[in-house]
Amino acid sequence: MPFQPAFQDIAHLGHVELFTPKPEESLAFFTNIVGLHESGCQGDSVYLRAWGDYEVYSLKLTAAQTSGMGHVAFRTKIAEVLTQLVDYLTKQGVTGTWLDSEYGHGPAFRVASPDGHPVELYYETARFVPPPALAPGFKNQPQRYIPHGIAPRQLDHINILAQDVQANRVFFHELLGLRVTEQIIFDDGTEVGAWLACTIKSHDFTITQDRSNARGRFHHLAYFMDSREDVLRAADILVENSVAIETGPHKHTIGQSFFLYCYEPGGNRFEAVAGGYLILAPDWQPVVWTQAERAKGQAWGLQTVQSCHTYGTPPVE
Amino acid sequence: MPFQPAFQDIAHLGHVELFTPKPEESLAFFTNIVGLHESGCQGDSVYLRAWGDYEVYSLKLTAAQTSGMGHVAFRTKIAEVLTQLVDYLTKQGVTGTWLDSEYGHGPAFRVASPDGHPVELYYETARFVPPPALAPGFKNQPQRYIPHGIAPRQLDHINILAQDVQANRVFFHELLGLRVTEQIIFDDGTEVGAWLACTIKSHDFTITQDRSNARGRFHHLAYFMDSREDVLRAADILVENSVAIETGPHKHTIGQSFFLYCYEPGGNRFEAVAGGYLILAPDWQPVVWTQAERAKGQAWGLQTVQSCHTYGTPPVE
Amino acid sequence: MPFQPAFQDIAHLGHVELFTPKPEESLAFFTNIVGLHESGCQGDSVYLRAWGDYEVYSLKLTAAQTSGMGHVAFRTKIAEVLTQLVDYLTKQGVTGTWLDSEYGHGPAFRVASPDGHPVELYYETARFVPPPALAPGFKNQPQRYIPHGIAPRQLDHINILAQDVQANRVFFHELLGLRVTEQIIFDDGTEVGAWLACTIKSHDFTITQDRSNARGRFHHLAYFMDSREDVLRAADILVENSVAIETGPHKHTIGQSFFLYCYEPGGNRFEAVAGGYLILAPDWQPVVWTQAERAKGQAWGLQTVQSCHTYGTPPVE
Amino acid sequence: MPFQPAFQDIAHLGHVELFTPKPEESLAFFTNIVGLHESGCQGDSVYLRAWGDYEVYSLKLTAAQTSGMGHVAFRTKIAEVLTQLVDYLTKQGVTGTWLDSEYGHGPAFRVASPDGHPVELYYETARFVPPPALAPGFKNQPQRYIPHGIAPRQLDHINILAQDVQANRVFFHELLGLRVTEQIIFDDGTEVGAWLACTIKSHDFTITQDRSNARGRFHHLAYFMDSREDVLRAADILVENSVAIETGPHKHTIGQSFFLYCYEPGGNRFEAVAGGYLILAPDWQPVVWTQAERAKGQAWGLQTVQSCHTYGTPPVE
C-alpha cells in the first residue's frame, strides 16, 4: 500500500526561526523577561530553548532587516517517515530542497507553504545535555527549572497568517498529515482560521487569514506554561518590565487555553499559554465556528482586539 | 511489510470496569463526591462519565462479591488496526475472545494480561450526545461543565498490580504498542514499576509490583483535573465528606503529576490528578529510577505511604 | 478625651440589602449559580450567606419595584463603640434612627450617606450555627464547604455610586473611621473614586462617581474567592449558565485584586473577587491615581468597559 | 479610663532577627533561593526584605555562634500606644529597656517573654523607598516584583517555642493585646499551642510547646506567598537547589493555610505560606483543638512529622 501521510507522522513542532531588526533587544527579551536559555550562536543567529524543551533549541533568533518568521521546522516520528514524506511531497508536485545538517539537527527538507512560509522537516536531532549547573533535580525533565522571568516549560505552537487559509490548511492536513481540530468558516464559506495538530494537543499550528495583501506573514509563537497562575504571573512580569500586553490574560474560545499576547522588541507577537484540552478521540471531527459565534469574542466575552486581526510580521509596507 | 504494533496504534484508554461489593455507596461516591454523570445502567452495572469524556462512559461500576477491576478497555486508532492487532496477538499465541457490542461500544476483543487482568480492545464507539440540559456553553467540549463535587475533566489512567511487572510491561509494550516512559528497576534487576502511554501523556497505564501472591489485582484509577488547585479543592471536598485521603495532595516523582489518593466505598483506590508532562520526543527513552532514588519518596520528599505498596483490590484473603 | 471615630472602630462590612424586581430569578442566581445558602426569609426578603460568613446572613434580597441597594450594614468592634459612634454622629448633626432588632442582628442605627444611601450600624448579631448536614469538616470554619456553583467564601466589599465622592469619602472616613486606602483624583481636582477599609484589607467599601444625576445608587457587591483559579472557574460557570460577563477576569489596578463582573437577574452588578493585598502599615497613606494613570485601564492594560463607568442600580429614568 | 492593651494596639509583626552560625550560606539562601532583597548591612548583621514589605527590612540576619531568634519586633498602631504599652508593662512588673534607634526604625522597648525571648516594641520606622531599578509597575506596592527565587510577598508570622505555652500566651494576649485565635489543649489541660494575631489574619504569632528543657527557642518564621501555586512552585525551587523539604506542601489544620517547611543553612526553620482565613468577627472565640483532634494530623490527614514537634533553634545541647 503506498504511503499516505497520516496524523502523527509528524511528531511535533520542532522550532521556529524569528527574524528581528533589533537582535540585541529581542535576545534580552527572550532571555531576561521570558527566561529562555541560550544554547549557542552562529553567524547572525542565537539559539534558545525553554527549560522543558528536550532539543538543543526551540527558537532561532536571527538578525534581519525586518521581523517575521524565518522558517518553522517539524520533526517526523521516525527517520523513514521523513523519507516517505519527502517522496510523497515530490510526487504531489511540491518542490523542496534538502539542507545540510545545521546547529542542533540533521538534514532537513525545506518546502514552502502555499502562502510562501518556509517549512522544514527533519528527523535527526541533538538532544539537550545539561551542563552540571543545569542538571535537573527531577530526572524526568531535561534540565533544572530556573525561576527566572516568565520561565515557560516548552514551545507550544505557532500561528501563521495566510491569504488563503483553506489552501494552507489542505497543505498541512493532506500533505503533512496534521489533524484539523477547529476551524472558523464565515457565512460566505470563507475559511478564516484553521487549527491543526501533530499531537493530541488541541493545536500545534494555526493558520489565520491575513487581511492585508501580503503573503508568508507570521502571527505569533507560543510557549507553554504549566498553570494559568503562571500566565497571570507572566502578566505581572511584563508590566514590571514595561512590556505592553496586547490582550489577555483571557481564555481562548478555540482551544480553551489561557493566554496573553505581547510583542517582542523586534515586533513579533509572543504568547504565553496554559491549559487547553487534549483530544483522545482518534476520529475527532473539526469543531467549526460560524461568523456569528466568533462575533461573540473570546471565551468569557472579551472582544478580540482589532490588532489581533490585523497585525502580523513583517509589517506590511 | 507485516504488521507490527506501534506506538499510537492504541489511541487511548477507553474505560474501566470496577467491581464493588457496595454498589449503592460506590455509585453515590462517584456521582455525589467525584461528580461523575450517570449515562445509563444495565443489569448489575451503572455507566458513568466525566464532563469531558467524549464517549458514553469511562467507568462501568458493577455490583460484585468483592472489589477489583472487571476489565480495562482501549480504543484503537482506526478499525483496521483493531483487526491487525487481533491477528497479531493470535499469531503471537495470545488467546482472546470476540465479544458482541455492548452498551456504549462495538465488538471488543478480550484477552488476558500475563497477570490475568481482562483487557479489551475496541474501535467502534458511541459518542456522548448531551441532552439539552447538558448542552455545553463551549462548543468544543462534550457537555456543560457542572461544578458539582470534584468534577474531574476525564479519565486519565489506571494502575494495575502484577506479580511480574516485566512480563506485563513487555505484553503492553510489544504486543499492544504502548510506549514505556518510566520504570523502576531495583538493584537486583527486578522491575517493580513500569509507566506506559498510548499518547504523548507521560502515562495512561501503569504496572506496579504486587507484593502479595495474588494475581490480576488493581491499584487505582485516576481522573484528570485541569489544575493543581482543583486537586487541592478535591482534598477539601473529601474531608468535608469524611472520605479519608490515603496520601497527598503531593507531586509524583514519576510523571511529575499532582495527585491525591483515596478509596471509594467498595474499596478501590481513586486518584484525582493534574499536571504532569507531555512527551514530544518520538524517540523518548524510558527514564529508569533506581532503588536508592525511589527510597527518597515522592517529588518533594514525602515518603510513599506503606499502603500504596501493599493495598490493592480485591483484597488478598 | 472625647471619642473620635478611629480606624477599626467599625469591625467589618456586615451585610447588604439588594432590591430586585425579579425576586425569584435573583434568588435562583444567588443560590444556584453563586452558590449562596438560604438562611431564612421574612416578608419580601430572603436572607443568604456564603459558606464562610460567620453571621446568619451577608445578603438580604428584597422584592421591590426596581433594583438597587436597600441598605448596607456595618458591625462595630464592641457594643460600646456603637453607642459612642451614634453619639458622635448626632453631635456632628447626622440624623439617624434606631431600628429594632431584626432577623439576624440586634438594634441598628440607620443614617443616610451624603448621597442618600441607607447605612446601618449594629453590634449585636446572630452567629450562624450550622445544622448537622452543614457541620464543617474543618472546625475553624462556620460551615461545610459545599462545592456548588461559584461558592465564594464570604462577602468582601461593596461599591456605591455618589454624585460627590469627596463628601461621601469624608463621611465614611471622618465620621465612621474607615481608612482611605486609594483614591482617583482627576486633573481638575475632582475625586472620582475612593477606596476605604474597615480592616487591613485594601478595601471593604468603595465610592465612585455617578455620572448620571441620580443619587443613592449602587455599583456592585463582591464576594471573596480563595484563589484566582476560583475566579477563572466562576467565569466558566457563568458562561455555562448563559450569564454574560461584563468584564474580566482581570486584575484591578486598584487593590490588585483579581475579579469579574456580571449582573444578577434583578439588574444589580455582582463581582467575584480574589487576591489583593493586606495593609500592615498603621500609617498607610492613600495611593492617589491621576487621570492619566487611570486612562491606562486595568492592571494588565484592559480598558475599563464603558458600562462600568455608567451602569448603576436602580437604572436612571 | 486607664489604658488597657487591646486587640490591634500592636499593628503588626515588624521583623525578626535570626542568628546563624553560617552567615554567608544563610544570606545566599535568603537572597538566591528565597529571593529576598538586601537593604543594607551593619556589623554582623544583614538586613533583608521581601518585595511587598513596606519597611526597610523584615529580616535581620546576624552572624552568631549558633542559630535561633535574636529578637522579634512589633510595631504599634500609633506612637502614643507605644508609650502607653510601655507604661502598662512597667506597672505590671515587666522589666524592659529602651533601645536607641537602629537601622530601619526608631527607639524600641525591649522586654523578655516569660520564656526569655527578646521582644521589641517600636513605632517610628523607615519606609522602604525603592531605587529607580526597583520602582514598581504597580503604584500600590512598595517595589517591583522580581521573579527571582521563591519571591514571597511579605513577612507573615513567626512561631516561638516555650516551656509554658499558657504563660506566654497570657503575656502576648493580656499585656500586648494580641487576639487568641486557635489553641491546642491536651486532655490533661496542658496548653501545647496558641495562635495569636495582631491583625484579622488567623495568626501573626504562634507559641508551641518546647519538648526539650530549653527556654527561649525558635520554631520558624514564615513568608507569605500570594497563591498556593506559588508554594508548589517554591517546593520545586527548593528541590532544584537541593534544599530538603521537612514537610509539605500541605494544608495546616490550624489557620487553614497552605505551607511547606525547610531549614535555612544556619539551621533555622523557614516556612512558605499562602492562603488561610481572615477573621472579621470582632468577638471571635478561640477555636480549641483537643488531643484527639490533633492526633489526626494536618488538614488532609498528613501526620505532622516528628521533627516539627522536636526541632527548634538553637539546638539543645
PDB file of C-alpha atoms in Angstrom, chain B residues 19-216:
ATOM      1  CA  PHE B  19     -16.302  -4.318  40.815  1.00  0.00           C
ATOM      2  CA  THR B  20     -17.838  -3.194  44.058  1.00  0.00           C
ATOM      3  CA  PRO B  21     -19.427  -5.087  46.904  1.00  0.00           C
ATOM      4  CA  LYS B  22     -21.211  -1.869  47.901  1.00  0.00           C
ATOM      5  CA  PRO B  23     -22.769  -0.726  44.635  1.00  0.00           C
ATOM      6  CA  GLU B  24     -25.034   1.913  46.075  1.00  0.00           C
ATOM      7  CA  GLU B  25     -22.358   3.534  48.173  1.00  0.00           C
ATOM      8  CA  SER B  26     -19.877   3.359  45.306  1.00  0.00           C
ATOM      9  CA  LEU B  27     -22.372   4.966  42.974  1.00  0.00           C
ATOM     10  CA  ALA B  28     -23.092   7.710  45.495  1.00  0.00           C
ATOM     11  CA  PHE B  29     -19.367   8.341  45.850  1.00  0.00           C
ATOM     12  CA  PHE B  30     -18.755   8.617  42.125  1.00  0.00           C
ATOM     13  CA  THR B  31     -21.777  10.779  41.413  1.00  0.00           C
ATOM     14  CA  ASN B  32     -22.068  12.965  44.515  1.00  0.00           C
ATOM     15  CA  ILE B  33     -18.489  13.345  45.639  1.00  0.00           C
ATOM     16  CA  VAL B  34     -16.484  12.811  42.458  1.00  0.00           C
ATOM     17  CA  GLY B  35     -19.234  14.394  40.407  1.00  0.00           C
ATOM     18  CA  LEU B  36     -19.388  11.934  37.521  1.00  0.00           C
ATOM     19  CA  HIS B  37     -22.532  11.751  35.448  1.00  0.00           C
ATOM     20  CA  GLU B  38     -24.635   8.626  35.077  1.00  0.00           C
ATOM     21  CA  SER B  39     -25.165   7.695  31.445  1.00  0.00           C
ATOM     22  CA  GLY B  40     -27.276   4.606  31.980  1.00  0.00           C
ATOM     23  CA  CYS B  41     -27.409   1.212  33.625  1.00  0.00           C
ATOM     24  CA  GLN B  42     -27.789  -2.382  32.548  1.00  0.00           C
ATOM     25  CA  GLY B  43     -28.072  -5.417  34.753  1.00  0.00           C
ATOM     26  CA  ASP B  44     -25.699  -5.047  37.668  1.00  0.00           C
ATOM     27  CA  SER B  45     -23.762  -2.222  36.069  1.00  0.00           C
ATOM     28  CA  VAL B  46     -24.032   1.538  36.050  1.00  0.00           C
ATOM     29  CA  TYR B  47     -22.203   3.537  33.371  1.00  0.00           C
ATOM     30  CA  LEU B  48     -20.566   6.822  34.317  1.00  0.00           C
ATOM     31  CA  ARG B  49     -18.588   9.552  32.661  1.00  0.00           C
ATOM     32  CA  ALA B  50     -16.857  12.815  33.476  1.00  0.00           C
ATOM     33  CA  TRP B  51     -17.975  16.043  31.816  1.00  0.00           C
ATOM     34  CA  GLY B  52     -15.022  15.976  29.417  1.00  0.00           C
ATOM     35  CA  ASP B  53     -15.228  12.317  28.370  1.00  0.00           C
ATOM     36  CA  TYR B  54     -16.284  12.155  24.739  1.00  0.00           C
ATOM     37  CA  GLU B  55     -17.597   8.597  24.883  1.00  0.00           C
ATOM     38  CA  VAL B  56     -20.750   7.453  26.626  1.00  0.00           C
ATOM     39  CA  TYR B  57     -18.836   6.160  29.593  1.00  0.00           C
ATOM     40  CA  SER B  58     -15.380   5.893  31.086  1.00  0.00           C
ATOM     41  CA  LEU B  59     -16.367   3.953  34.201  1.00  0.00           C
ATOM     42  CA  LYS B  60     -18.552   0.871  34.433  1.00  0.00           C
ATOM     43  CA  LEU B  61     -19.447   0.164  38.018  1.00  0.00           C
ATOM     44  CA  THR B  62     -20.568  -3.418  38.553  1.00  0.00           C
ATOM     45  CA  ALA B  63     -22.051  -4.924  41.697  1.00  0.00           C
ATOM     46  CA  ALA B  64     -19.973  -7.935  42.683  1.00  0.00           C
ATOM     47  CA  GLN B  65     -18.913 -10.093  45.614  1.00  0.00           C
ATOM     48  CA  THR B  66     -15.711  -8.170  46.005  1.00  0.00           C
ATOM     49  CA  SER B  67     -13.759  -5.220  44.686  1.00  0.00           C
ATOM     50  CA  GLY B  68     -11.205  -5.061  41.867  1.00  0.00           C
ATOM     51  CA  MET B  69     -11.108  -4.368  38.172  1.00  0.00           C
ATOM     52  CA  GLY B  70     -13.646  -6.086  35.927  1.00  0.00           C
ATOM     53  CA  HIS B  71     -11.741  -5.149  32.818  1.00  0.00           C
ATOM     54  CA  VAL B  72      -9.922  -2.305  31.147  1.00  0.00           C
ATOM     55  CA  ALA B  73     -10.653  -1.279  27.563  1.00  0.00           C
ATOM     56  CA  PHE B  74      -8.534   0.518  24.992  1.00  0.00           C
ATOM     57  CA  ARG B  75      -9.733   2.087  21.769  1.00  0.00           C
ATOM     58  CA  THR B  76      -7.623   1.602  18.645  1.00  0.00           C
ATOM     59  CA  LYS B  77      -6.853   4.469  16.307  1.00  0.00           C
ATOM     60  CA  ILE B  78      -8.767   3.034  13.361  1.00  0.00           C
ATOM     61  CA  ALA B  79     -10.962  -0.003  12.752  1.00  0.00           C
ATOM     62  CA  GLU B  80      -8.306  -1.675  10.636  1.00  0.00           C
ATOM     63  CA  VAL B  81      -5.752  -1.542  13.407  1.00  0.00           C
ATOM     64  CA  LEU B  82      -8.121  -3.438  15.674  1.00  0.00           C
ATOM     65  CA  THR B  83      -8.217  -6.269  13.164  1.00  0.00           C
ATOM     66  CA  GLN B  84      -4.468  -6.161  12.664  1.00  0.00           C
ATOM     67  CA  LEU B  85      -3.796  -6.192  16.388  1.00  0.00           C
ATOM     68  CA  VAL B  86      -6.115  -9.155  16.894  1.00  0.00           C
ATOM     69  CA  ASP B  87      -4.383 -11.054  14.107  1.00  0.00           C
ATOM     70  CA  TYR B  88      -1.026 -10.193  15.503  1.00  0.00           C
ATOM     71  CA  LEU B  89      -1.942 -11.235  19.037  1.00  0.00           C
ATOM     72  CA  THR B  90      -3.307 -14.521  17.746  1.00  0.00           C
ATOM     73  CA  LYS B  91      -0.124 -15.200  15.791  1.00  0.00           C
ATOM     74  CA  GLN B  92       1.839 -14.500  18.939  1.00  0.00           C
ATOM     75  CA  GLY B  93      -0.176 -17.133  20.728  1.00  0.00           C
ATOM     76  CA  VAL B  94      -2.337 -14.807  22.780  1.00  0.00           C
ATOM     77  CA  THR B  95      -5.781 -16.337  23.125  1.00  0.00           C
ATOM     78  CA  GLY B  96      -8.704 -13.998  23.095  1.00  0.00           C
ATOM     79  CA  THR B  97     -12.422 -13.816  22.543  1.00  0.00           C
ATOM     80  CA  TRP B  98     -14.572 -11.506  20.469  1.00  0.00           C
ATOM     81  CA  LEU B  99     -17.379 -10.008  22.494  1.00  0.00           C
ATOM     82  CA  ASP B 100     -20.528  -8.600  20.936  1.00  0.00           C
ATOM     83  CA  SER B 101     -21.281  -4.921  21.038  1.00  0.00           C
ATOM     84  CA  GLU B 102     -22.329  -3.806  24.444  1.00  0.00           C
ATOM     85  CA  TYR B 103     -23.556  -0.589  25.994  1.00  0.00           C
ATOM     86  CA  GLY B 104     -21.534   2.258  24.551  1.00  0.00           C
ATOM     87  CA  HIS B 105     -19.248   0.478  22.098  1.00  0.00           C
ATOM     88  CA  GLY B 106     -18.957  -2.050  19.328  1.00  0.00           C
ATOM     89  CA  PRO B 107     -17.364  -5.509  19.261  1.00  0.00           C
ATOM     90  CA  ALA B 108     -14.393  -5.932  21.546  1.00  0.00           C
ATOM     91  CA  PHE B 109     -11.614  -8.467  21.612  1.00  0.00           C
ATOM     92  CA  ARG B 110     -10.875  -9.631  25.124  1.00  0.00           C
ATOM     93  CA  VAL B 111      -7.532 -11.047  26.150  1.00  0.00           C
ATOM     94  CA  ALA B 112      -5.849 -11.530  29.487  1.00  0.00           C
ATOM     95  CA  SER B 113      -2.681  -9.779  30.566  1.00  0.00           C
ATOM     96  CA  PRO B 114       0.108 -12.130  31.690  1.00  0.00           C
ATOM     97  CA  ASP B 115      -1.134 -11.464  35.205  1.00  0.00           C
ATOM     98  CA  GLY B 116      -4.694 -12.302  34.280  1.00  0.00           C
ATOM     99  CA  HIS B 117      -6.249  -8.849  34.011  1.00  0.00           C
ATOM    100  CA  PRO B 118      -9.051  -8.774  31.424  1.00  0.00           C
ATOM    101  CA  VAL B 119      -8.130  -6.342  28.668  1.00  0.00           C
ATOM    102  CA  GLU B 120     -10.477  -5.347  25.872  1.00  0.00           C
ATOM    103  CA  LEU B 121      -9.717  -3.728  22.545  1.00  0.00           C
ATOM    104  CA  TYR B 122     -12.407  -1.998  20.530  1.00  0.00           C
ATOM    105  CA  TYR B 123     -12.811   0.639  17.895  1.00  0.00           C
ATOM    106  CA  GLU B 124     -16.493   1.322  17.265  1.00  0.00           C
ATOM    107  CA  THR B 125     -17.859   3.548  19.940  1.00  0.00           C
ATOM    108  CA  ALA B 126     -20.807   5.679  20.958  1.00  0.00           C
ATOM    109  CA  ARG B 127     -20.018   9.334  21.210  1.00  0.00           C
ATOM    110  CA  PHE B 128     -21.818  11.097  24.035  1.00  0.00           C
ATOM    111  CA  VAL B 129     -24.600  13.357  22.800  1.00  0.00           C
ATOM    112  CA  PRO B 130     -25.634  15.758  25.526  1.00  0.00           C
ATOM    113  CA  PRO B 131     -29.296  16.221  26.348  1.00  0.00           C
ATOM    114  CA  PRO B 132     -30.346  19.885  26.180  1.00  0.00           C
ATOM    115  CA  ALA B 133     -29.813  20.394  29.902  1.00  0.00           C
ATOM    116  CA  LEU B 134     -26.190  19.389  29.472  1.00  0.00           C
ATOM    117  CA  ALA B 135     -25.503  21.245  26.219  1.00  0.00           C
ATOM    118  CA  PRO B 136     -22.114  22.930  26.618  1.00  0.00           C
ATOM    119  CA  GLY B 137     -21.542  26.664  26.600  1.00  0.00           C
ATOM    120  CA  PHE B 138     -18.207  25.855  24.957  1.00  0.00           C
ATOM    121  CA  LYS B 139     -18.843  24.087  21.671  1.00  0.00           C
ATOM    122  CA  ASN B 140     -15.523  22.249  21.787  1.00  0.00           C
ATOM    123  CA  GLN B 141     -16.333  20.265  24.901  1.00  0.00           C
ATOM    124  CA  PRO B 142     -18.675  17.287  25.053  1.00  0.00           C
ATOM    125  CA  GLN B 143     -21.029  18.713  27.642  1.00  0.00           C
ATOM    126  CA  ARG B 144     -21.590  21.504  30.073  1.00  0.00           C
ATOM    127  CA  TYR B 145     -19.197  21.772  32.963  1.00  0.00           C
ATOM    128  CA  ILE B 146     -21.248  21.250  36.122  1.00  0.00           C
ATOM    129  CA  PRO B 147     -19.460  22.426  39.258  1.00  0.00           C
ATOM    130  CA  HIS B 148     -20.724  19.581  41.400  1.00  0.00           C
ATOM    131  CA  GLY B 149     -18.305  17.650  43.585  1.00  0.00           C
ATOM    132  CA  ILE B 150     -14.715  17.156  42.499  1.00  0.00           C
ATOM    133  CA  ALA B 151     -15.793  17.376  38.847  1.00  0.00           C
ATOM    134  CA  PRO B 152     -12.762  15.984  37.003  1.00  0.00           C
ATOM    135  CA  ARG B 153     -12.483  16.539  33.256  1.00  0.00           C
ATOM    136  CA  GLN B 154     -11.869  12.989  32.042  1.00  0.00           C
ATOM    137  CA  LEU B 155     -10.493   9.538  32.749  1.00  0.00           C
ATOM    138  CA  ASP B 156      -6.720   9.788  32.879  1.00  0.00           C
ATOM    139  CA  HIS B 157      -5.034   6.454  33.592  1.00  0.00           C
ATOM    140  CA  ILE B 158      -5.167   3.252  35.555  1.00  0.00           C
ATOM    141  CA  ASN B 159      -2.586   1.337  37.560  1.00  0.00           C
ATOM    142  CA  ILE B 160      -2.672  -2.442  37.752  1.00  0.00           C
ATOM    143  CA  LEU B 161      -0.702  -4.670  40.086  1.00  0.00           C
ATOM    144  CA  ALA B 162       1.252  -7.599  38.719  1.00  0.00           C
ATOM    145  CA  GLN B 163       3.360 -10.407  40.107  1.00  0.00           C
ATOM    146  CA  ASP B 164       5.762  -9.971  37.223  1.00  0.00           C
ATOM    147  CA  VAL B 165       5.947  -6.355  36.155  1.00  0.00           C
ATOM    148  CA  GLN B 166       8.424  -7.046  33.379  1.00  0.00           C
ATOM    149  CA  ALA B 167       6.281  -9.697  31.700  1.00  0.00           C
ATOM    150  CA  ASN B 168       3.292  -7.408  31.766  1.00  0.00           C
ATOM    151  CA  ARG B 169       5.273  -4.421  30.580  1.00  0.00           C
ATOM    152  CA  VAL B 170       6.537  -6.480  27.631  1.00  0.00           C
ATOM    153  CA  PHE B 171       2.975  -7.512  26.831  1.00  0.00           C
ATOM    154  CA  PHE B 172       1.604  -3.986  26.729  1.00  0.00           C
ATOM    155  CA  HIS B 173       4.679  -2.558  25.049  1.00  0.00           C
ATOM    156  CA  GLU B 174       5.479  -5.186  22.467  1.00  0.00           C
ATOM    157  CA  LEU B 175       2.065  -6.633  21.716  1.00  0.00           C
ATOM    158  CA  LEU B 176      -0.083  -3.537  22.075  1.00  0.00           C
ATOM    159  CA  GLY B 177       2.447  -0.865  21.172  1.00  0.00           C
ATOM    160  CA  LEU B 178       2.313   1.262  24.295  1.00  0.00           C
ATOM    161  CA  ARG B 179       5.349   3.459  24.894  1.00  0.00           C
ATOM    162  CA  VAL B 180       7.382   2.795  28.014  1.00  0.00           C
ATOM    163  CA  THR B 181       8.017   6.160  29.597  1.00  0.00           C
ATOM    164  CA  GLU B 182       9.397   5.488  33.073  1.00  0.00           C
ATOM    165  CA  GLN B 183      10.444   2.405  35.023  1.00  0.00           C
ATOM    166  CA  ILE B 184      11.639   1.445  38.468  1.00  0.00           C
ATOM    167  CA  ILE B 185      14.311  -1.243  38.416  1.00  0.00           C
ATOM    168  CA  PHE B 186      15.694  -2.404  41.718  1.00  0.00           C
ATOM    169  CA  ASP B 187      19.330  -3.224  42.401  1.00  0.00           C
ATOM    170  CA  ASP B 188      18.756  -6.948  41.835  1.00  0.00           C
ATOM    171  CA  GLY B 189      17.369  -6.198  38.403  1.00  0.00           C
ATOM    172  CA  THR B 190      13.722  -6.648  39.305  1.00  0.00           C
ATOM    173  CA  GLU B 191      11.421  -4.283  37.504  1.00  0.00           C
ATOM    174  CA  VAL B 192       8.973  -3.145  40.156  1.00  0.00           C
ATOM    175  CA  GLY B 193       7.128  -0.485  38.184  1.00  0.00           C
ATOM    176  CA  ALA B 194       6.504   0.465  34.575  1.00  0.00           C
ATOM    177  CA  TRP B 195       4.693   3.502  33.273  1.00  0.00           C
ATOM    178  CA  LEU B 196       3.299   3.211  29.751  1.00  0.00           C
ATOM    179  CA  ALA B 197       1.445   5.513  27.440  1.00  0.00           C
ATOM    180  CA  CYS B 198      -0.804   5.281  24.399  1.00  0.00           C
ATOM    181  CA  THR B 199      -0.432   9.001  23.921  1.00  0.00           C
ATOM    182  CA  ILE B 200       2.090  11.784  24.463  1.00  0.00           C
ATOM    183  CA  LYS B 201       0.971  11.947  28.081  1.00  0.00           C
ATOM    184  CA  SER B 202       3.597  10.662  30.476  1.00  0.00           C
ATOM    185  CA  HIS B 203       1.387   7.673  31.249  1.00  0.00           C
ATOM    186  CA  ASP B 204      -2.020   6.213  30.562  1.00  0.00           C
ATOM    187  CA  PHE B 205      -1.346   2.818  32.090  1.00  0.00           C
ATOM    188  CA  THR B 206       0.878   1.788  34.976  1.00  0.00           C
ATOM    189  CA  ILE B 207       2.007  -1.603  36.195  1.00  0.00           C
ATOM    190  CA  THR B 208       3.446  -1.979  39.677  1.00  0.00           C
ATOM    191  CA  GLN B 209       4.552  -4.979  41.621  1.00  0.00           C
ATOM    192  CA  ASP B 210       2.038  -6.866  43.715  1.00  0.00           C
ATOM    193  CA  ARG B 211       3.808  -7.788  46.947  1.00  0.00           C
ATOM    194  CA  SER B 212       1.157 -10.380  47.779  1.00  0.00           C
ATOM    195  CA  ASN B 213       0.892 -13.689  45.976  1.00  0.00           C
ATOM    196  CA  ALA B 214      -2.327 -12.670  44.291  1.00  0.00           C
ATOM    197  CA  ARG B 215      -2.686 -12.126  40.554  1.00  0.00           C
ATOM    198  CA  GLY B 216      -4.766  -9.777  38.455  1.00  0.00           C
TER     199      GLY B 216
END
